Amino acid sequence: MTAALPLALEPHHDGSALYVSNPSPRLGDVVRVRVRIPNEYGRIVAVRTRSNPDHEPRFDEARRIAEIAGAQWWQAEITVGNPVHGYRFVLEHDDGRVDWLCSTGLSDIETRDDDDFKLVTHAPPPAWGAETVMYQVFPDRFARSAAADARPLPEWAEPAEWSDEPIYQGPSTPVQFYGGDLDGITEHLDHLERLGVTLLYLTPFFPARSNHRYDAHSFDRVDPLLGGDEALARLTAAAHERGIRVMGDLTSNHSGDAHEWFRASHEQPGTPESEFYYWLDAEQRDYESWLGVPSLPKLNWNSLELRRRFIEGPDSVVAKWMKPPFSLDGWRIDVANMTGRFGDDDLNHVVRRTIRQTMIDINPDTLLLAEYTNDAAKDLQGDGWHGAMTYANFTRPVWAWLSTPGEIDWFFGLPYPVMPQYTATQVYHAHRRFTGAMPWRSRLHGMNALDTHDTARFANRARPGAIAVAAGLSMTLPGIPVVFAGDEFGFTGENGEHSRTTIPWDRLDDYADPIELYASLVRLRREHPALSHGGMRWLHVDDDSLLFVRETADESVLVLAARGDVDVTLPASAIAGRGERLIGSATLDGTRVRSTGMALTAWQLPGVAPLD
């Protein structure tokens, strides 16, 4: 790789409108792609794109079209030859040296096809997807309506008072029951409006034998304990009236062992539902399950009938809940990384494409997101999932940078005996490494969560002042910001089960400050389109700070995230114009950035002048 070149002086390209003329081309379309090259980078005499249509390299000449604020802009035309069309830039210096620019950065040796920039011809995500701010709710713990008191307790449940601490170890953990319901959520949509969030993500609402409901025993009805089908219809209608969309949670990898399909086939060879699962013996007694958990038998997507009932066509489960009166605006798919995969079988692409097509047929203005805990790039090439959870490129690196050191019992399932301690430079490298093989639009739809119902709370180990920095990064990096209900209260939790905290609705005033912190960060995100759709240039990283700019033709937003003192002077070409501070306390004097201690600051700058 090229060495000792400041980030701000590296040539830059991304998939935003500043650099790509058509982000959703069709096969055969000609797309103009641009690269920004700072004058300080050196004298460039030729720029070419290297594409790989049908896996045969092709080079196209670029021409110099403008010089803006100390940087040259070059443009080439690419004919889109494949559904996922990769390309990179080849930069020729006046002394004959050649550098390569791909999505992982600048290199003085050839780069990999996997790390190419990508044009994608598959149907694009909905226009609202990149603009949304997600709020995740675990229904049993968010709010309890008066109607919940009249519902009989299920035999599996161990009742809890609303003020009780969640049990997070032992057999009572999945059956501790608080009785939160969907009407309770409807009654508190004003809280979501106060925060400014625009997408309500519900963990499963199907009937089950646990408080988490990932062990569904039917996909055809809403759990009566949550208020039934009518309560979901009331919730989505009320949310939509307030401009809030609603996303459901679907387990495409497994059902529960009490599911009607499983009960119709377990120890009953030859039944129609027998082909829905992976049986390990002829009697259909033993079966494959999620990570060996017997209550979660794994679905076998070789079955065409399973596809028909669950994910394909207007009568499927996927379709039912997207049609009135429920009108869900999308699905988050649980355990998407394992879906369709077992031994020699790999049908993940079939499942994700089928779900996507069904959603398009019912309502194309819907969003499909996926749970992945590690490297998701292989499955995020635009043909199915619009985006995935960003544990590898966002959550874990941010935790490792902004958490207190010391021994730990849990770190996202990884074998760390102590909390890893990253520098900001390592956060930067992790982010680029794990996003490098993704198309730009997949990056814009990744779920940037600090924590979820499956993790400890970030606040549990956060350094003093770090919550504002970490949440600010969620709001300003490419991707969908995620607030897990309770984050805005500053709640802690030792693991995922402990983090499933009830909301103290009778004491909201006690949490006014952290709620306002989150509301201010959500306002920042929503009031500045560059933070949703803008390109992203890294300007500076060191042990204690990250500095980047999100850019559109209309505005730019400069962002500083720091855990220590900062005094950095950027090259003259890095940014242009006078900055107006939007949030935080750091100072910007010309191109000099100064800050003290833990800090998140953003400035509005002029947009990049249109090149057409």
Coordinates of C-alpha atoms in Angstrom, one line a residue:
M1 CA 0.0 0.0 0.0
T2 CA 1.1 3.6 -0.5
A3 CA 2.7 4.9 2.6
A4 CA 2.9 8.2 4.6
L5 CA 0.2 10.0 2.6
P6 CA -2.2 12.0 4.7
L7 CA -5.8 10.7 4.3
A8 CA -7.0 14.1 3.3
L9 CA -4.6 14.0 0.3
E10 CA -5.7 10.7 -1.0
P11 CA -7.8 10.5 -4.2
H12 CA -11.4 9.8 -3.4
H13 CA -14.5 8.1 -5.0
D14 CA -17.7 6.6 -3.5
G15 CA -21.1 5.7 -4.8
S16 CA -22.9 9.0 -3.9
A17 CA -24.4 11.4 -6.4
L18 CA -21.2 13.5 -6.5
Y19 CA -19.3 10.7 -8.0
V20 CA -21.8 8.4 -9.8
S21 CA -24.4 9.8 -12.3
N22 CA -26.9 6.9 -11.9
P23 CA -26.8 4.8 -8.7
S24 CA -29.5 2.5 -10.1
P25 CA -28.6 1.7 -13.7
R26 CA -29.9 -1.0 -16.0
L27 CA -27.8 -3.5 -17.9
G28 CA -26.3 -1.7 -20.9
D29 CA -26.6 1.8 -19.4
V30 CA -23.6 4.2 -19.6
V31 CA -22.8 5.6 -16.2
R32 CA -20.4 8.5 -15.5
V33 CA -18.1 8.0 -12.6
R34 CA -15.8 10.6 -11.1
V35 CA -12.7 10.7 -9.0
R36 CA -11.5 13.6 -6.8
I37 CA -7.7 14.1 -6.8
P38 CA -6.1 16.7 -4.5
N39 CA -3.5 18.8 -6.2
E40 CA -1.1 18.0 -3.4
Y41 CA -1.3 14.3 -4.3
G42 CA 1.0 14.8 -7.3
R43 CA 1.0 15.4 -11.0
I44 CA -1.5 13.0 -12.6
V45 CA -1.2 12.6 -16.4
A46 CA -3.8 9.9 -17.0
V47 CA -6.7 8.3 -15.2
R48 CA -8.5 5.2 -16.3
T49 CA -11.2 2.9 -14.9
R50 CA -10.6 -0.8 -14.8
S51 CA -13.8 -2.8 -15.0
N52 CA -14.3 -6.5 -15.1
P53 CA -17.4 -7.3 -17.3
D54 CA -17.9 -11.0 -17.7
H55 CA -14.6 -11.4 -15.7
E56 CA -12.5 -9.9 -18.5
P57 CA -10.7 -6.7 -17.6
R58 CA -11.6 -3.6 -19.5
F59 CA -10.0 -0.1 -19.3
D60 CA -11.8 3.2 -20.1
E61 CA -10.1 6.5 -20.3
A62 CA -11.1 9.4 -18.0
R63 CA -10.9 13.0 -18.8
R64 CA -10.2 16.0 -16.5
I65 CA -13.4 18.0 -16.2
A66 CA -12.9 20.5 -13.4
E67 CA -10.7 21.9 -10.6
I68 CA -12.6 22.8 -7.5
A69 CA -11.1 24.0 -4.2
G70 CA -7.6 22.6 -4.8
A71 CA -8.7 19.3 -6.3
Q72 CA -9.0 17.9 -9.8
W73 CA -12.0 16.0 -10.9
W74 CA -11.7 13.4 -13.6
Q75 CA -14.6 11.6 -15.2
A76 CA -15.0 8.3 -17.2
E77 CA -17.9 6.5 -18.7
I78 CA -18.6 2.9 -17.9
T79 CA -21.0 0.6 -19.7
V80 CA -22.8 -1.6 -17.2
G81 CA -22.2 -5.2 -18.3
N82 CA -23.3 -7.3 -15.3
P83 CA -25.9 -7.0 -12.5
V84 CA -23.0 -6.2 -10.1
H85 CA -20.4 -4.3 -12.2
G86 CA -17.2 -3.7 -10.4
Y87 CA -14.7 -1.0 -11.2
R88 CA -11.6 0.8 -9.8
F89 CA -9.4 3.7 -10.8
V90 CA -5.9 3.5 -12.2
L91 CA -3.9 6.8 -11.6
E92 CA -0.8 7.4 -13.7
H93 CA 1.8 9.9 -12.3
D94 CA 4.1 12.0 -14.5
D95 CA 7.0 9.8 -13.5
G96 CA 5.3 6.6 -14.8
R97 CA 4.2 5.3 -11.3
V98 CA 0.7 3.9 -11.1
D99 CA -1.6 3.8 -8.1
W100 CA -4.9 2.0 -7.8
L101 CA -8.0 3.3 -6.0
C102 CA -10.7 0.9 -4.9
S103 CA -13.3 0.9 -2.1
T104 CA -10.7 0.0 0.6
G105 CA -8.5 2.9 -0.3
L106 CA -5.3 3.7 -2.3
S107 CA -2.8 1.1 -3.3
D108 CA 0.5 1.0 -5.2
I109 CA -0.2 -2.6 -6.2
E110 CA -3.1 -4.2 -8.0
T111 CA -6.3 -4.5 -5.9
R112 CA -8.8 -7.3 -5.6
D113 CA -12.1 -7.6 -7.6
D114 CA -13.9 -8.0 -4.3
D115 CA -12.8 -4.6 -3.2
D116 CA -14.0 -2.8 -6.4
F117 CA -16.5 0.0 -6.4
K118 CA -19.8 -1.5 -7.6
L119 CA -22.7 -0.5 -9.8
V120 CA -25.8 -2.6 -9.1
T121 CA -28.7 -3.1 -11.5
H122 CA -31.0 -5.0 -9.0
A123 CA -34.1 -3.1 -7.9
P124 CA -33.0 -0.2 -5.6
P125 CA -34.0 0.2 -1.9
P126 CA -36.9 2.6 -1.1
A127 CA -36.0 6.2 -1.3
W128 CA -36.7 6.7 2.4
G129 CA -34.4 3.9 3.6
A130 CA -31.2 5.8 3.8
E131 CA -33.0 8.7 5.5
T132 CA -34.7 6.8 8.3
V133 CA -33.7 6.6 12.0
M134 CA -34.7 3.3 13.6
Y135 CA -36.1 2.7 17.0
Q136 CA -36.0 -0.9 18.2
V137 CA -38.7 -2.2 20.6
F138 CA -38.8 -5.5 22.5
P139 CA -42.6 -5.7 22.9
D140 CA -42.7 -7.5 26.3
R141 CA -40.7 -4.7 27.9
F142 CA -41.7 -1.4 26.3
A143 CA -45.2 -0.6 27.6
R144 CA -48.2 -2.4 29.0
S145 CA -51.8 -1.2 28.2
A146 CA -54.7 -1.6 30.6
A147 CA -56.1 -4.4 28.4
A148 CA -53.1 -6.6 29.3
D149 CA -54.4 -7.0 32.8
A150 CA -57.4 -9.0 31.6
R151 CA -55.4 -11.5 29.6
P152 CA -54.8 -14.9 31.1
L153 CA -51.2 -15.8 31.8
P154 CA -49.8 -18.5 29.6
E155 CA -48.6 -21.7 31.2
W156 CA -45.0 -21.1 30.3
A157 CA -44.7 -17.6 31.8
E158 CA -43.3 -16.4 35.1
P159 CA -44.9 -13.1 35.8
A160 CA -42.8 -10.0 36.8
E161 CA -43.6 -6.6 38.1
W162 CA -42.8 -3.7 35.7
S163 CA -40.1 -2.5 38.0
D164 CA -38.4 -5.8 38.4
E165 CA -34.9 -6.3 37.1
P166 CA -34.7 -8.6 34.1
I167 CA -33.4 -12.1 34.9
Y168 CA -30.5 -12.6 32.6
Q169 CA -29.1 -16.0 33.6
G170 CA -30.7 -19.4 34.2
P171 CA -33.9 -21.1 33.1
S172 CA -36.2 -18.2 34.1
T173 CA -34.5 -15.8 31.6
P174 CA -36.7 -16.7 28.5
V175 CA -39.9 -17.0 30.4
Q176 CA -39.9 -14.0 32.7
F177 CA -43.0 -12.2 31.5
Y178 CA -43.8 -8.5 32.0
G179 CA -46.8 -8.3 29.7
G180 CA -45.9 -5.4 27.4
D181 CA -48.2 -5.3 24.4
L182 CA -48.7 -3.5 21.1
D183 CA -51.4 -1.2 22.4
G184 CA -48.9 -0.1 25.0
I185 CA -46.5 0.9 22.2
T186 CA -49.3 2.8 20.4
E187 CA -50.0 4.7 23.6
H188 CA -46.4 5.9 23.7
L189 CA -45.8 6.9 20.1
D190 CA -45.4 10.4 21.3
H191 CA -42.1 9.4 22.9
L192 CA -40.9 8.3 19.5
E193 CA -42.0 11.6 18.0
R194 CA -40.1 13.4 20.8
L195 CA -37.0 11.6 19.8
G196 CA -37.6 12.2 16.1
V197 CA -37.2 8.6 15.0
T198 CA -39.0 7.5 11.8
L199 CA -38.9 3.7 11.8
L200 CA -40.3 1.5 14.5
Y201 CA -38.6 -2.0 14.5
L202 CA -40.5 -4.6 16.4
T203 CA -38.9 -7.8 17.5
P204 CA -41.2 -10.8 16.8
F205 CA -44.9 -10.4 17.4
F206 CA -46.0 -14.0 16.6
P207 CA -47.3 -16.4 19.3
A208 CA -44.5 -18.4 21.0
R209 CA -43.5 -20.0 24.3
S210 CA -40.9 -17.3 25.4
N211 CA -40.7 -13.6 26.0
H212 CA -38.5 -13.1 23.0
R213 CA -40.9 -14.9 20.6
Y214 CA -38.2 -16.1 18.2
D215 CA -39.6 -19.6 18.8
A216 CA -42.9 -18.9 16.9
H217 CA -45.5 -21.6 16.9
S218 CA -47.4 -19.8 14.1
F219 CA -46.6 -17.1 11.5
D220 CA -50.2 -16.5 10.6
R221 CA -51.4 -14.5 13.6
V222 CA -50.2 -12.0 16.2
D223 CA -49.7 -13.3 19.7
P224 CA -53.0 -12.7 21.7
L225 CA -50.8 -11.7 24.6
L226 CA -49.7 -8.7 22.5
G227 CA -53.3 -7.9 21.6
G228 CA -53.8 -10.0 18.5
D229 CA -54.1 -9.0 14.9
E230 CA -56.3 -6.0 15.7
A231 CA -53.6 -4.5 17.9
L232 CA -51.0 -4.6 15.2
A233 CA -53.3 -3.0 12.7
R234 CA -54.0 -0.2 15.3
L235 CA -50.3 0.3 15.9
T236 CA -49.3 0.5 12.2
A237 CA -52.2 2.9 11.5
A238 CA -51.3 5.2 14.4
A239 CA -47.6 5.1 13.6
H240 CA -48.3 5.9 9.9
E241 CA -50.5 8.9 10.9
R242 CA -47.4 10.3 12.7
G243 CA -45.0 9.6 9.8
I244 CA -43.4 6.6 11.5
R245 CA -42.9 3.4 9.5
V246 CA -43.1 0.0 11.1
M247 CA -40.8 -3.0 10.5
G248 CA -41.4 -6.6 11.6
D249 CA -39.0 -9.3 12.6
L250 CA -39.1 -12.7 10.8
T251 CA -37.1 -15.9 11.5
S252 CA -36.3 -17.4 8.1
N253 CA -33.8 -19.8 9.6
H254 CA -36.0 -21.7 12.0
S255 CA -39.4 -21.9 13.7
G256 CA -40.3 -22.9 17.2
D257 CA -40.6 -26.6 18.1
A258 CA -44.3 -25.9 18.9
H259 CA -44.9 -24.5 15.4
E260 CA -47.8 -26.0 13.6
W261 CA -45.6 -27.1 10.8
F262 CA -43.1 -28.8 13.1
R263 CA -45.9 -30.5 15.1
A264 CA -47.4 -31.8 11.9
S265 CA -44.2 -33.5 10.9
H266 CA -42.1 -34.4 14.0
E267 CA -42.1 -38.2 14.2
Q268 CA -44.6 -38.3 11.3
P269 CA -42.7 -39.2 8.1
G270 CA -44.5 -38.5 4.8
T271 CA -46.6 -35.5 5.9
P272 CA -46.4 -32.5 3.6
E273 CA -44.6 -30.5 6.3
S274 CA -41.9 -33.2 6.6
E275 CA -39.9 -31.5 3.9
F276 CA -39.8 -28.2 5.8
Y277 CA -37.1 -29.3 8.3
Y278 CA -33.8 -31.2 8.3
W279 CA -34.4 -34.6 9.9
L280 CA -31.4 -36.6 11.2
D281 CA -33.1 -40.0 11.2
A282 CA -35.8 -41.9 9.2
E283 CA -38.3 -41.7 12.0
Q284 CA -38.0 -37.9 12.0
R285 CA -37.3 -37.9 15.7
D286 CA -34.0 -36.0 15.7
Y287 CA -33.5 -32.8 13.8
E288 CA -31.1 -30.0 13.0
S289 CA -31.7 -26.8 15.0
W290 CA -30.2 -23.4 15.4
L291 CA -26.9 -23.8 17.2
G292 CA -28.2 -27.0 18.8
V293 CA -31.1 -25.4 20.6
P294 CA -33.9 -28.0 20.3
S295 CA -36.7 -25.4 20.6
L296 CA -35.6 -23.8 17.3
P297 CA -35.7 -26.5 14.5
K298 CA -34.0 -25.4 11.3
L299 CA -36.0 -24.8 8.1
N300 CA -35.1 -26.6 4.9
W301 CA -35.4 -24.2 2.0
N302 CA -35.1 -27.0 -0.6
S303 CA -38.9 -27.4 -0.1
L304 CA -40.9 -25.5 -2.7
E305 CA -44.0 -25.8 -0.5
L306 CA -42.2 -24.1 2.3
R307 CA -41.2 -21.3 0.0
R308 CA -44.8 -21.0 -1.2
R309 CA -46.3 -20.8 2.3
F310 CA -43.6 -18.6 3.9
I311 CA -41.9 -16.3 1.4
E312 CA -43.1 -16.5 -2.1
G313 CA -46.2 -14.9 -3.6
P314 CA -49.2 -12.9 -2.4
D315 CA -50.5 -15.6 -0.1
S316 CA -47.2 -16.1 1.8
V317 CA -46.4 -15.1 5.3
V318 CA -44.0 -12.4 4.0
A319 CA -46.8 -10.9 1.9
K320 CA -49.7 -11.2 4.4
W321 CA -48.3 -8.7 7.0
M322 CA -47.3 -6.1 4.3
K323 CA -50.9 -5.9 3.1
P324 CA -53.7 -3.9 4.7
P325 CA -54.8 -3.7 7.5
F326 CA -51.2 -4.4 8.8
S327 CA -49.2 -2.6 6.1
L328 CA -45.7 -3.3 7.5
D329 CA -43.1 -1.2 5.8
G330 CA -40.4 -3.9 5.9
W331 CA -38.8 -6.9 7.5
R332 CA -35.7 -7.5 9.5
I333 CA -34.7 -11.1 9.0
D334 CA -33.3 -12.9 12.0
V335 CA -30.3 -15.1 11.6
A336 CA -30.1 -14.2 7.9
N337 CA -26.5 -15.3 7.8
M338 CA -27.4 -18.9 8.4
T339 CA -30.7 -19.0 6.5
G340 CA -30.7 -21.6 3.8
R341 CA -27.2 -22.9 4.8
F342 CA -26.6 -26.4 6.1
G343 CA -23.8 -28.7 5.0
D344 CA -23.8 -28.9 1.2
D345 CA -26.9 -26.7 0.9
D346 CA -26.5 -23.0 0.3
L347 CA -29.8 -21.5 -0.6
N348 CA -29.4 -18.1 1.0
H349 CA -29.5 -16.3 -2.3
V350 CA -32.7 -18.1 -3.2
V351 CA -34.4 -17.1 0.1
R352 CA -33.3 -13.4 0.1
R353 CA -34.2 -12.9 -3.6
T354 CA -37.6 -14.5 -3.1
I355 CA -38.4 -12.4 -0.1
R356 CA -37.3 -9.3 -1.9
Q357 CA -39.4 -10.1 -5.0
T358 CA -42.5 -10.8 -2.9
M359 CA -42.0 -7.5 -1.1
I360 CA -41.6 -5.7 -4.4
D361 CA -44.8 -7.3 -5.8
I362 CA -46.8 -6.3 -2.7
N363 CA -45.3 -2.9 -2.1
P364 CA -42.0 -1.8 -3.7
D365 CA -41.6 1.0 -1.2
T366 CA -40.5 -1.4 1.6
L367 CA -37.2 -2.2 3.2
L368 CA -35.5 -5.6 3.8
L369 CA -32.7 -5.8 6.4
A370 CA -30.8 -8.8 7.7
E371 CA -29.1 -9.9 10.9
Y372 CA -25.4 -10.7 10.4
T373 CA -23.0 -10.7 13.3
N374 CA -19.8 -10.9 11.2
D375 CA -18.7 -10.2 7.6
A376 CA -21.9 -9.7 5.6
A377 CA -20.4 -8.5 2.3
K378 CA -20.8 -11.7 0.3
D379 CA -24.5 -11.6 0.7
L380 CA -24.9 -7.8 0.4
Q381 CA -24.5 -7.4 -3.3
G382 CA -27.9 -5.8 -4.0
D383 CA -29.9 -8.9 -5.0
G384 CA -31.8 -9.4 -1.8
W385 CA -31.1 -7.7 1.6
H386 CA -30.9 -3.9 1.3
G387 CA -28.6 -3.8 4.3
A388 CA -27.5 -5.7 7.4
M389 CA -26.4 -5.2 11.0
T390 CA -23.0 -3.6 11.2
Y391 CA -21.4 -5.4 14.2
A392 CA -18.1 -5.9 12.3
N393 CA -17.6 -2.5 10.8
F394 CA -19.3 -0.3 13.4
T395 CA -20.5 -1.7 16.7
R396 CA -17.5 -3.8 17.9
P397 CA -14.9 -1.3 16.7
V398 CA -16.7 1.6 18.4
W399 CA -17.0 -0.4 21.6
A400 CA -13.4 -1.3 21.6
W401 CA -12.4 2.4 21.2
L402 CA -14.8 4.0 23.7
S403 CA -15.2 1.4 26.4
T404 CA -13.3 1.2 29.7
P405 CA -10.6 -1.4 29.9
G406 CA -10.7 -4.5 32.2
E407 CA -11.9 -8.0 32.4
I408 CA -15.2 -8.9 30.7
D409 CA -17.5 -11.9 30.6
W410 CA -19.0 -11.0 27.2
F411 CA -17.9 -9.3 24.0
F412 CA -20.3 -10.2 21.2
G413 CA -19.6 -13.9 21.4
L414 CA -15.9 -13.4 20.7
P415 CA -13.2 -15.0 22.9
Y416 CA -11.9 -11.8 24.6
P417 CA -11.0 -12.1 28.3
V418 CA -10.6 -8.4 28.6
M419 CA -12.2 -5.5 26.7
P420 CA -10.3 -4.9 23.5
Q421 CA -8.7 -1.4 23.4
Y422 CA -8.7 0.0 19.9
T423 CA -7.2 3.3 18.7
A424 CA -9.3 5.4 16.4
T425 CA -7.0 4.3 13.6
Q426 CA -8.0 0.7 14.2
V427 CA -11.7 1.8 14.1
Y428 CA -11.0 3.4 10.7
H429 CA -9.3 0.2 9.4
A430 CA -12.1 -2.0 10.6
H431 CA -14.7 0.2 9.0
R432 CA -12.9 0.2 5.7
R433 CA -12.1 -3.5 5.8
F434 CA -15.6 -4.7 6.4
T435 CA -17.4 -2.2 4.1
G436 CA -14.9 -2.5 1.2
A437 CA -16.7 -5.3 -0.6
M438 CA -20.1 -3.8 -0.2
P439 CA -21.9 -1.7 -2.8
W440 CA -22.4 1.9 -1.7
R441 CA -26.1 1.5 -1.3
S442 CA -25.7 -1.5 0.9
R443 CA -23.5 0.7 3.2
L444 CA -26.2 3.3 3.3
H445 CA -28.7 0.8 4.6
G446 CA -26.6 -1.0 7.3
M447 CA -28.0 -0.9 10.8
N448 CA -25.6 1.2 12.9
A449 CA -26.6 -0.1 16.4
L450 CA -24.6 0.5 19.5
D451 CA -26.5 -2.3 21.1
T452 CA -29.6 -4.4 20.7
H453 CA -31.8 -6.9 22.5
D454 CA -29.0 -9.4 21.8
T455 CA -26.1 -7.5 23.4
A456 CA -25.0 -5.8 26.5
R457 CA -25.8 -2.1 26.6
F458 CA -23.0 0.2 25.4
A459 CA -23.5 2.3 28.5
N460 CA -22.4 -0.6 30.7
R461 CA -18.8 -0.1 29.9
A462 CA -18.7 3.3 28.2
R463 CA -16.0 5.7 29.2
P464 CA -17.2 9.0 30.7
G465 CA -18.8 11.1 28.0
A466 CA -18.5 8.4 25.4
I467 CA -22.2 7.9 24.8
A468 CA -22.6 11.2 22.9
V469 CA -19.6 10.3 20.8
A470 CA -20.7 6.8 20.0
A471 CA -24.3 7.7 19.3
G472 CA -23.1 10.6 17.2
L473 CA -21.1 8.2 15.1
S474 CA -24.2 6.1 14.6
M475 CA -26.0 9.2 13.3
T476 CA -23.2 10.6 11.1
L477 CA -21.5 7.5 9.5
P478 CA -23.1 6.0 6.4
G479 CA -25.9 3.7 7.5
I480 CA -29.2 3.7 9.4
P481 CA -28.9 4.9 13.0
V482 CA -30.4 2.5 15.5
V483 CA -31.7 3.4 19.0
F484 CA -32.6 0.4 21.1
A485 CA -35.4 1.4 23.4
G486 CA -33.7 2.4 26.7
D487 CA -30.5 3.7 25.1
E488 CA -32.0 7.2 25.4
F489 CA -32.4 6.6 29.1
G490 CA -28.8 5.7 29.6
F491 CA -29.7 2.1 30.7
T492 CA -27.1 -0.5 31.3
G493 CA -27.2 -4.3 30.8
E494 CA -24.7 -7.1 31.3
N495 CA -25.8 -9.1 28.3
G496 CA -28.7 -9.2 25.8
E497 CA -31.2 -10.6 28.2
H498 CA -30.3 -8.1 30.9
S499 CA -30.6 -5.2 28.4
R500 CA -34.3 -6.0 27.7
T501 CA -35.2 -3.4 30.2
T502 CA -38.7 -2.0 30.9
I503 CA -39.3 1.7 30.3
P504 CA -40.2 3.7 33.4
W505 CA -43.0 5.8 32.0
D506 CA -43.9 7.3 35.3
R507 CA -40.4 8.8 35.7
L508 CA -39.6 10.3 32.3
D509 CA -38.6 13.6 33.8
D510 CA -35.8 11.9 35.6
Y511 CA -34.2 11.1 32.2
A512 CA -34.7 14.4 30.5
D513 CA -31.0 15.0 29.8
P514 CA -30.1 11.7 28.1
I515 CA -33.4 11.8 26.1
E516 CA -32.6 15.3 24.9
L517 CA -29.1 14.1 24.0
Y518 CA -30.5 11.5 21.7
A519 CA -33.2 13.8 20.3
S520 CA -30.5 16.4 19.4
L521 CA -28.5 13.8 17.6
V522 CA -31.5 12.6 15.7
R523 CA -32.3 16.2 14.7
L524 CA -28.8 16.6 13.4
R525 CA -29.2 13.5 11.3
R526 CA -32.6 14.5 9.9
E527 CA -32.0 18.2 9.3
H528 CA -28.8 17.5 7.2
P529 CA -29.4 15.3 4.1
A530 CA -25.6 15.0 3.6
L531 CA -25.6 12.7 6.7
S532 CA -28.1 10.4 4.9
H533 CA -27.1 10.5 1.2
G534 CA -23.8 12.3 1.1
G535 CA -20.5 10.8 0.1
M536 CA -17.9 10.3 2.8
R537 CA -14.2 11.3 2.8
W538 CA -11.9 10.4 5.6
L539 CA -9.7 13.4 6.5
H540 CA -7.7 12.4 9.5
V541 CA -7.4 9.5 12.0
D542 CA -5.0 9.0 14.9
D543 CA -5.2 7.2 18.3
D544 CA -7.8 9.5 19.7
S545 CA -9.8 11.0 16.9
L546 CA -11.7 10.4 13.7
L547 CA -12.4 13.3 11.3
F548 CA -14.5 12.9 8.1
V549 CA -16.8 14.9 5.9
R550 CA -20.1 13.9 4.4
E551 CA -20.7 15.8 1.1
T552 CA -23.5 16.6 -1.4
A553 CA -23.8 19.3 -4.0
D554 CA -26.0 21.3 -1.5
E555 CA -24.0 21.0 1.7
S556 CA -21.2 19.2 3.5
V557 CA -21.0 18.2 7.1
L558 CA -17.6 17.9 8.8
V559 CA -17.6 15.5 11.8
L560 CA -15.1 15.1 14.6
A561 CA -15.3 12.2 17.0
A562 CA -12.7 12.3 19.8
R563 CA -11.9 10.6 23.0
G564 CA -8.9 12.9 23.8
D565 CA -7.4 16.3 23.0
V566 CA -7.2 17.1 19.3
D567 CA -5.2 19.8 17.4
V568 CA -5.1 19.0 13.7
T569 CA -4.5 21.2 10.7
L570 CA -5.8 19.7 7.5
P571 CA -4.3 20.4 4.1
A572 CA -5.7 23.4 2.3
S573 CA -7.7 21.3 -0.2
A574 CA -9.4 19.1 2.5
I575 CA -12.4 21.3 3.0
A576 CA -13.6 24.6 1.6
G577 CA -15.6 27.5 3.0
R578 CA -16.5 28.7 6.4
G579 CA -17.9 26.1 8.9
E580 CA -21.0 26.7 11.0
R581 CA -21.0 24.6 14.1
L582 CA -24.1 22.4 14.4
I583 CA -23.4 20.5 17.6
G584 CA -20.5 20.1 20.1
S585 CA -17.8 22.4 21.3
A586 CA -14.7 21.9 19.2
T587 CA -13.4 24.8 17.1
L588 CA -12.7 25.1 13.4
D589 CA -10.3 27.9 12.4
G590 CA -9.7 27.7 8.6
T591 CA -8.6 24.0 8.4
R592 CA -7.4 23.8 12.0
V593 CA -9.5 21.6 14.3
R594 CA -9.1 21.8 18.0
S595 CA -11.0 20.0 20.8
T596 CA -10.5 18.9 24.4
G597 CA -11.3 15.5 25.8
M598 CA -14.3 13.3 24.8
A599 CA -16.1 15.2 22.1
L600 CA -18.5 14.9 19.1
T601 CA -18.7 18.0 17.0
A602 CA -20.2 18.7 13.6
W603 CA -20.0 21.7 11.3
Q604 CA -22.0 22.6 8.2
L605 CA -19.8 23.5 5.2
P606 CA -20.8 24.6 1.7
G607 CA -21.7 21.8 -0.8
V608 CA -19.4 20.7 -3.6
A609 CA -20.2 22.7 -6.7
P610 CA -22.2 20.7 -9.3
L611 CA -19.9 19.5 -12.1
D612 CA -22.5 19.2 -14.8

